[in-house]
Tab-separated table of C-alpha atoms and ligand atoms in Angstrom:
chain	number	residue	atom	x	y	z
A	88	MET	CA	9.339	-15.355	-17.563
A	89	TYR	CA	6.364	-13.868	-15.736
A	90	PRO	CA	4.801	-16.871	-13.923
A	91	LYS	CA	1.256	-16.066	-14.939
A	92	THR	CA	-0.216	-19.545	-14.695
A	93	ASP	CA	1.381	-20.207	-11.276
A	94	ILE	CA	-0.253	-17.127	-9.819
A	95	ARG	CA	-3.598	-18.157	-11.234
A	96	SER	CA	-3.434	-21.734	-10.092
A	97	LYS	CA	-3.195	-20.392	-6.537
A	98	GLU	CA	-6.559	-18.728	-7.116
A	99	ASN	CA	-4.938	-15.357	-6.552
A	100	VAL	CA	-7.359	-12.657	-7.702
A	101	GLN	CA	-4.595	-10.059	-7.943
A	102	GLY	CA	-2.808	-12.181	-10.548
A	103	LEU	CA	-5.554	-10.964	-12.913
A	104	ALA	CA	-4.725	-7.268	-12.501
A	105	MET	CA	-2.653	-6.913	-15.671
A	106	ASP	CA	-5.312	-8.679	-17.739
A	107	PHE	CA	-7.917	-6.227	-16.453
A	108	LEU	CA	-5.637	-3.286	-17.119
A	109	SER	CA	-5.834	-4.346	-20.738
A	110	VAL	CA	-9.657	-4.615	-20.485
A	111	ALA	CA	-9.916	-1.008	-19.255
A	112	GLN	CA	-7.507	0.209	-21.947
A	113	GLN	CA	-9.442	-1.550	-24.709
A	114	ALA	CA	-12.751	-0.155	-23.422
A	115	ALA	CA	-11.378	3.390	-23.388
A	116	ILE	CA	-9.947	2.972	-26.906
A	117	ALA	CA	-13.285	1.593	-28.145
A	118	SER	CA	-15.190	4.601	-26.753
A	119	TYR	CA	-12.668	7.129	-28.064
A	120	PRO	CA	-14.288	7.553	-31.519
A	121	TRP	CA	-17.438	8.706	-29.714
A	122	VAL	CA	-15.812	11.468	-27.657
A	123	GLY	CA	-17.664	14.741	-28.263
A	124	LYS	CA	-20.145	13.174	-30.682
A	125	GLY	CA	-23.195	13.720	-28.470
A	126	ASN	CA	-24.090	10.031	-28.557
A	127	LYS	CA	-24.014	8.456	-25.093
A	128	LEU	CA	-25.587	5.169	-26.125
A	129	GLU	CA	-23.097	4.388	-28.883
A	130	ALA	CA	-20.184	5.294	-26.608
A	131	ASP	CA	-21.452	3.082	-23.817
A	132	GLY	CA	-22.182	0.253	-26.247
A	133	ALA	CA	-18.676	0.366	-27.743
A	134	GLY	CA	-16.985	0.413	-24.318
A	135	THR	CA	-19.190	-2.382	-23.031
A	136	GLU	CA	-18.631	-4.635	-26.018
A	137	ALA	CA	-14.848	-4.217	-25.754
A	138	MET	CA	-14.975	-5.037	-22.050
A	139	ARG	CA	-17.080	-8.144	-22.596
A	140	ASN	CA	-14.891	-9.467	-25.434
A	141	HIS	CA	-11.660	-9.014	-23.497
A	142	MET	CA	-12.996	-10.292	-20.185
A	143	ASN	CA	-14.200	-13.468	-21.878
A	144	THR	CA	-10.612	-14.366	-22.810
A	145	ILE	CA	-9.360	-14.136	-19.193
A	146	GLU	CA	-8.683	-17.333	-17.212
A	147	MET	CA	-11.237	-16.738	-14.474
A	148	SER	CA	-14.740	-17.468	-13.424
A	149	GLY	CA	-16.105	-13.929	-13.198
A	150	THR	CA	-19.550	-12.624	-12.292
A	151	ILE	CA	-20.671	-9.063	-12.902
A	152	VAL	CA	-22.041	-7.695	-9.614
A	153	ILE	CA	-22.242	-4.099	-10.786
A	154	GLY	CA	-22.902	-3.413	-14.424
A	155	GLU	CA	-25.091	-1.391	-16.668
A	156	GLY	CA	-28.334	-3.243	-16.085
A	157	GLU	CA	-30.016	-5.379	-13.508
A	158	MET	CA	-31.396	-7.978	-15.919
A	159	ASP	CA	-30.502	-9.418	-19.257
A	160	GLU	CA	-30.360	-6.125	-21.083
A	161	ALA	CA	-27.910	-7.126	-23.832
A	162	PRO	CA	-25.689	-5.618	-25.142
A	163	MET	CA	-25.086	-4.096	-21.697
A	164	LEU	CA	-23.040	-5.985	-19.108
A	165	TYR	CA	-25.758	-7.007	-16.689
A	166	ILE	CA	-25.690	-8.014	-13.056
A	167	GLY	CA	-25.280	-11.782	-12.821
A	168	GLU	CA	-23.591	-12.106	-16.225
A	169	GLU	CA	-20.789	-14.678	-16.164
A	170	LEU	CA	-17.526	-13.931	-17.934
A	171	GLY	CA	-14.118	-15.513	-18.483
A	172	THR	CA	-13.016	-18.988	-19.504
A	173	GLY	CA	-14.521	-20.578	-16.390
A	174	ASN	CA	-11.087	-21.637	-15.086
A	175	GLY	CA	-8.937	-19.767	-12.567
A	176	PRO	CA	-9.981	-17.509	-9.692
A	177	LYS	CA	-13.650	-16.977	-8.863
A	178	VAL	CA	-14.227	-13.245	-8.812
A	179	ASP	CA	-16.820	-10.485	-8.429
A	180	ILE	CA	-16.507	-7.776	-11.083
A	181	ALA	CA	-17.837	-4.209	-10.955
A	182	VAL	CA	-17.631	-2.205	-14.167
A	183	ASP	CA	-18.463	1.171	-15.586
A	184	PRO	CA	-17.247	1.128	-19.202
A	185	VAL	CA	-17.872	4.869	-19.571
A	186	GLU	CA	-18.005	6.618	-16.197
A	187	GLY	CA	-19.049	10.187	-16.928
A	188	THR	CA	-20.979	9.369	-20.113
A	189	ASN	CA	-22.441	12.882	-20.302
A	190	LEU	CA	-18.994	14.434	-20.065
A	191	MET	CA	-17.508	12.276	-22.786
A	192	ALA	CA	-20.456	12.765	-25.125
A	193	LYS	CA	-19.916	16.528	-24.780
A	194	GLY	CA	-16.141	16.204	-25.220
A	195	GLN	CA	-15.558	17.354	-21.637
A	196	ASP	CA	-12.873	16.291	-19.177
A	197	ASN	CA	-12.819	13.482	-16.619
A	198	SER	CA	-14.535	10.477	-18.229
A	199	LEU	CA	-13.002	7.076	-17.442
A	200	ALA	CA	-13.357	3.349	-18.055
A	201	VAL	CA	-13.338	1.721	-14.580
A	202	ILE	CA	-13.252	-1.797	-13.183
A	203	ALA	CA	-13.040	-3.253	-9.671
A	204	VAL	CA	-12.391	-6.953	-9.081
A	205	ALA	CA	-12.458	-8.896	-5.788
A	206	SER	CA	-12.707	-12.491	-4.645
A	207	ARG	CA	-16.170	-14.043	-5.142
A	208	GLY	CA	-18.791	-12.805	-2.698
A	209	SER	CA	-16.793	-9.874	-1.373
A	210	LEU	CA	-18.256	-6.876	-3.247
A	211	LEU	CA	-21.517	-5.283	-2.129
A	212	HIS	CA	-24.225	-5.883	-4.718
A	213	ALA	CA	-25.295	-2.273	-4.940
A	214	PRO	CA	-28.504	-1.462	-6.781
A	215	ASP	CA	-28.458	1.481	-9.167
A	216	MET	CA	-29.663	4.160	-6.754
A	217	TYR	CA	-28.164	7.007	-4.740
A	218	MET	CA	-25.652	6.477	-1.961
A	219	LYS	CA	-24.387	8.994	0.609
A	220	LYS	CA	-20.603	8.763	0.655
A	221	ILE	CA	-17.573	9.978	2.526
A	222	ALA	CA	-13.992	9.131	1.578
A	223	VAL	CA	-10.570	9.966	2.998
A	224	GLY	CA	-6.974	8.903	2.434
A	225	PRO	CA	-4.837	6.562	4.583
A	226	LYS	CA	-3.801	9.133	7.204
A	227	ALA	CA	-7.442	9.773	8.123
A	228	LYS	CA	-8.514	6.117	8.188
A	229	GLY	CA	-10.802	5.568	11.167
A	230	ALA	CA	-11.592	9.290	11.502
A	231	ILE	CA	-14.878	9.278	9.534
A	232	ASP	CA	-18.445	8.457	10.555
A	233	LEU	CA	-21.308	9.044	8.130
A	234	ASN	CA	-23.738	9.078	11.075
A	235	LEU	CA	-22.180	12.396	12.134
A	236	SER	CA	-22.376	15.795	10.420
A	237	LEU	CA	-19.770	16.887	7.878
A	238	THR	CA	-18.625	19.517	10.425
A	239	GLU	CA	-17.868	16.788	12.978
A	240	ASN	CA	-16.133	14.671	10.347
A	241	MET	CA	-14.005	17.604	9.244
A	242	LEU	CA	-12.887	18.299	12.821
A	243	SER	CA	-11.929	14.664	13.284
A	244	VAL	CA	-10.164	14.385	9.889
A	245	ALA	CA	-8.226	17.626	10.508
A	246	LYS	CA	-6.990	16.188	13.806
A	247	ALA	CA	-5.915	12.929	12.128
A	248	LEU	CA	-4.077	14.853	9.409
A	249	GLY	CA	-2.456	17.279	11.856
A	250	LYS	CA	-3.999	20.253	10.035
A	251	GLU	CA	-6.158	23.187	11.016
A	252	VAL	CA	-9.749	22.517	9.944
A	253	SER	CA	-9.603	25.674	7.798
A	254	GLU	CA	-6.771	24.054	5.821
A	255	LEU	CA	-8.934	21.165	4.603
A	256	THR	CA	-10.048	20.774	0.991
A	257	VAL	CA	-13.366	18.983	0.518
A	258	MET	CA	-14.470	17.702	-2.894
A	259	ILE	CA	-18.206	17.879	-3.474
A	260	GLN	CA	-20.261	17.258	-6.610
A	261	ASP	CA	-21.779	20.557	-7.737
A	262	ARG	CA	-25.456	19.806	-7.133
A	263	GLU	CA	-28.284	21.611	-5.336
A	264	ARG	CA	-28.685	18.627	-3.004
A	265	HIS	CA	-25.225	19.412	-1.593
A	266	GLU	CA	-25.900	23.042	-0.619
A	267	GLU	CA	-25.995	22.197	3.085
A	268	LEU	CA	-22.668	20.297	2.870
A	269	ILE	CA	-21.009	23.146	0.976
A	270	ASN	CA	-22.181	25.647	3.623
A	271	GLN	CA	-20.693	23.526	6.407
A	272	VAL	CA	-17.299	23.674	4.679
A	273	PHE	CA	-17.552	27.471	4.294
A	274	GLU	CA	-18.612	27.926	7.918
A	275	LEU	CA	-15.399	26.249	9.061
A	276	GLY	CA	-13.360	28.481	6.772
A	277	ALA	CA	-12.239	25.466	4.755
A	278	ARG	CA	-12.068	25.065	0.971
A	279	VAL	CA	-14.436	23.282	-1.395
A	280	LYS	CA	-13.441	21.828	-4.727
A	281	LEU	CA	-16.649	21.418	-6.685
A	282	PHE	CA	-16.841	19.133	-9.697
A	283	SER	CA	-19.560	18.384	-12.215
A	284	ASP	CA	-19.365	14.582	-12.520
A	285	VAL	CA	-17.422	11.405	-11.668
A	286	ASP	CA	-17.094	11.208	-7.894
A	287	ILE	CA	-14.804	8.131	-8.156
A	288	THR	CA	-11.948	10.464	-9.077
A	289	GLY	CA	-12.657	12.666	-6.058
A	290	ALA	CA	-12.594	9.654	-3.737
A	291	ILE	CA	-9.276	8.424	-5.159
A	292	ALA	CA	-7.841	11.958	-4.948
A	293	THR	CA	-8.053	11.810	-1.131
A	294	ALA	CA	-5.460	9.003	-1.135
A	295	ILE	CA	-3.013	10.606	-3.581
A	296	GLU	CA	-0.973	13.265	-1.879
A	297	GLU	CA	-0.235	15.353	-4.968
A	298	MET	CA	-3.953	15.835	-5.634
A	299	ASP	CA	-4.425	17.906	-2.462
A	300	VAL	CA	-7.879	16.669	-1.518
A	301	ASP	CA	-8.682	15.697	2.083
A	302	ILE	CA	-12.300	14.553	1.939
A	303	LEU	CA	-14.823	13.556	-0.740
A	304	VAL	CA	-18.399	13.827	0.453
A	305	GLY	CA	-21.861	13.798	-1.102
A	306	THR	CA	-24.626	11.724	-2.601
A	307	GLY	CA	-23.915	9.965	-5.890
A	308	GLY	CA	-24.424	6.601	-7.534
A	309	ALA	CA	-24.178	3.477	-5.354
A	310	PRO	CA	-22.384	1.463	-8.079
A	311	GLU	CA	-19.759	4.228	-8.281
A	312	GLY	CA	-19.556	4.014	-4.475
A	313	VAL	CA	-18.525	0.355	-4.607
A	314	LEU	CA	-15.959	1.088	-7.330
A	315	ALA	CA	-14.494	3.947	-5.260
A	316	ALA	CA	-14.524	1.881	-2.056
A	317	THR	CA	-12.496	-0.837	-3.796
A	318	ALA	CA	-9.947	1.728	-4.946
A	319	LEU	CA	-9.667	3.125	-1.424
A	320	ARG	CA	-9.370	-0.306	0.138
A	321	CYS	CA	-6.376	-0.899	-2.165
A	322	LEU	CA	-4.929	2.526	-1.355
A	323	GLY	CA	-5.323	2.094	2.423
A	324	GLY	CA	-7.873	4.911	2.662
A	325	ASP	CA	-11.317	4.881	4.210
A	326	PHE	CA	-14.857	5.049	2.837
A	327	GLN	CA	-18.375	4.821	4.215
A	328	GLY	CA	-21.609	4.620	2.248
A	329	GLN	CA	-25.306	4.675	3.016
A	330	LEU	CA	-27.841	3.701	0.391
A	331	VAL	CA	-30.614	6.244	-0.117
A	332	PRO	CA	-33.647	4.323	-1.405
A	333	GLN	CA	-36.094	7.017	-2.516
A	334	THR	CA	-39.179	4.914	-3.110
A	335	ASP	CA	-40.699	1.724	-1.682
A	336	GLU	CA	-39.663	0.034	-4.893
A	337	GLU	CA	-36.004	1.012	-4.420
A	338	PHE	CA	-36.164	-0.169	-0.805
A	339	ALA	CA	-37.542	-3.534	-1.950
A	340	ARG	CA	-34.782	-3.779	-4.578
A	341	CYS	CA	-32.148	-3.463	-1.813
A	342	ILE	CA	-33.757	-6.298	0.149
A	343	LYS	CA	-33.918	-8.430	-3.006
A	344	MET	CA	-30.195	-7.856	-3.555
A	345	GLY	CA	-29.407	-9.185	-0.080
A	346	ILE	CA	-29.093	-5.879	1.826
A	347	SER	CA	-31.162	-6.604	4.947
A	348	ASP	CA	-30.994	-3.066	6.406
A	349	PRO	CA	-30.878	-0.643	3.455
A	350	ASN	CA	-30.544	2.432	5.701
A	351	LYS	CA	-27.450	1.227	7.520
A	352	VAL	CA	-24.168	3.100	7.200
A	353	LEU	CA	-21.778	0.632	5.581
A	354	THR	CA	-18.064	0.611	6.352
A	355	ILE	CA	-15.421	0.013	3.701
A	356	GLU	CA	-14.970	-3.525	5.060
A	357	GLU	CA	-18.702	-4.177	4.553
A	358	ILE	CA	-18.667	-2.826	1.000
A	359	VAL	CA	-15.437	-4.601	-0.024
A	360	LYS	CA	-15.055	-7.620	2.246
A	361	SER	CA	-11.592	-8.752	1.152
A	362	ASP	CA	-8.130	-7.329	0.522
A	363	ASP	CA	-7.886	-9.751	-2.372
A	364	CYS	CA	-9.017	-7.087	-4.813
A	365	PHE	CA	-7.834	-4.505	-7.306
A	366	PHE	CA	-9.037	-1.407	-9.136
A	367	VAL	CA	-8.196	-0.215	-12.655
A	368	ALA	CA	-9.155	2.951	-14.548
A	369	THR	CA	-8.202	4.247	-17.994
A	370	GLY	CA	-8.837	7.852	-18.989
A	371	ILE	CA	-11.198	8.402	-21.921
A	372	THR	CA	-11.047	12.214	-21.925
A	373	ASP	CA	-8.343	14.218	-20.105
A	374	GLY	CA	-8.942	14.557	-16.387
A	375	THR	CA	-7.488	15.413	-13.006
A	376	LEU	CA	-6.392	11.797	-12.397
A	377	LEU	CA	-5.546	10.634	-15.907
A	378	LYS	CA	-5.015	11.903	-19.418
A	379	GLY	CA	-7.481	10.684	-22.014
A	380	VAL	CA	-6.995	8.492	-25.062
A	381	SER	CA	-5.151	10.058	-27.984
A	382	LYS	CA	-4.395	8.831	-31.464
A	383	LYS	CA	-0.800	9.159	-32.616
A	384	GLU	CA	0.928	8.694	-35.951
A	385	ASN	CA	0.398	5.340	-37.681
A	386	GLY	CA	-2.811	4.806	-35.686
A	387	VAL	CA	-0.987	4.143	-32.399
A	388	MET	CA	-3.367	4.662	-29.463
A	389	LEU	CA	-1.891	6.281	-26.371
A	390	THR	CA	-3.671	5.537	-23.080
A	391	HIS	CA	-3.128	6.454	-19.436
A	392	SER	CA	-4.266	4.146	-16.657
A	393	PHE	CA	-4.286	3.914	-12.886
A	394	ILE	CA	-4.027	0.615	-11.073
A	395	ALA	CA	-4.207	-0.131	-7.351
A	396	VAL	CA	-3.929	-3.581	-5.814
A	397	GLY	CA	-5.195	-4.586	-2.362
A	398	GLY	CA	-3.255	-6.354	0.366
A	399	LYS	CA	-0.201	-5.444	2.344
A	400	LYS	CA	1.549	-3.230	-0.173
A	401	GLN	CA	-1.334	-0.835	-0.798
A	402	SER	CA	0.534	0.634	-3.726
A	403	TYR	CA	-0.611	2.185	-6.971
A	404	GLN	CA	0.814	2.808	-10.410
A	405	PHE	CA	0.162	5.158	-13.299
A	406	ILE	CA	0.689	3.387	-16.612
A	407	GLU	CA	1.178	4.979	-20.027
A	408	SER	CA	0.700	2.572	-22.874
A	409	ARG	CA	0.952	2.605	-26.673
A	410	ASP	CA	-1.188	0.133	-28.534
B	1943	VTB	C1	-23.418	10.170	-9.718
B	1943	VTB	C2	-21.921	10.001	-9.571
B	1943	VTB	C3	-21.285	9.643	-10.910
B	1943	VTB	O1	-23.128	10.710	-12.040
B	1943	VTB	O2	-23.996	8.916	-10.010
B	1943	VTB	C4	-23.728	11.140	-10.825
B	1943	VTB	O3	-21.655	8.965	-8.651
B	1943	VTB	C5	-25.220	11.296	-11.065
B	1943	VTB	O4	-25.638	12.364	-10.297
B	1943	VTB	O5	-19.890	9.626	-10.777
B	1943	VTB	P1	-26.921	13.221	-10.785
B	1943	VTB	O6	-28.079	12.298	-10.709
B	1943	VTB	O7	-26.992	14.365	-9.847
B	1943	VTB	O8	-26.607	13.692	-12.179
B	1943	VTB	C6	-21.720	10.609	-11.991
B	1943	VTB	O9	-21.159	11.892	-11.733
B	1943	VTB	C7	-21.226	10.133	-13.376
B	1943	VTB	O10	-21.770	8.878	-13.673
């Protein structure tokens, strides 16, 4: 029999991975009725409620460090909310019950339910603001520096990968603020892969060979940055992030959340301080990483999930499940 309780009694965070896989699956299934219905709030509410209910049954003492709100904004999962039975491992939890809410409300591809879990105190408490990000897969670990230009990073990543710089593919969110980054890719004769939303998928793609992406770069949400950094830590890739507080108020919020130098470039080890972590995602709508939820005969719900666990193995799995 699977020695579930033994793993937990050793306070092993990773022993919770299968429980959280189920949390992500249930959140995706709960949001499914809202796909393409133009109602972001209902979709988010359904996913959130499913996550909360399932997380509360898990033998752990969990604290939300990245959620949907920064205060008690019920029904959203809020930062500081405590979940689980109170027994078992003490963990930090980052969630996005519906990542890509706009996409899913419009019935478009690439929305996901995502969760990152790590031992207590090891995830950056990122405020909901922009973060500059760069991500690469395992072969280019150590070859990135967000203090340098994208051109310099591309030259260094190409060298690490043993490729010509013109052979690189760089994923960038299709936004006006990224015009300068996109031009740098073109000037080197390399390829961009622009996407509308969900930069977590782009970051993960750098660590999965079949997805043919070498670098993810751009400015997106800081919470999504922590989720992506956890995935890459598990996959053996690399990630750097720099918060971009745009007002005095945002700067003050960083300080309040314990970030003493909000303008500092943070390494993956500073964003996710432990290998005792894991990342789970379940597709809501079809996407480049995962297929979405679908309803089969007799009401059976088919889901597709991705799970990566930190530590020595740095492995990942794709899981198809019928519920
Ligand atoms: C970013 C990105 C997310 O929304 O937060 C983006 O990290 C918001 O960017 O993955 P804009 O303000 O330019 O719309 C996502 O794409 C989806 O939540």
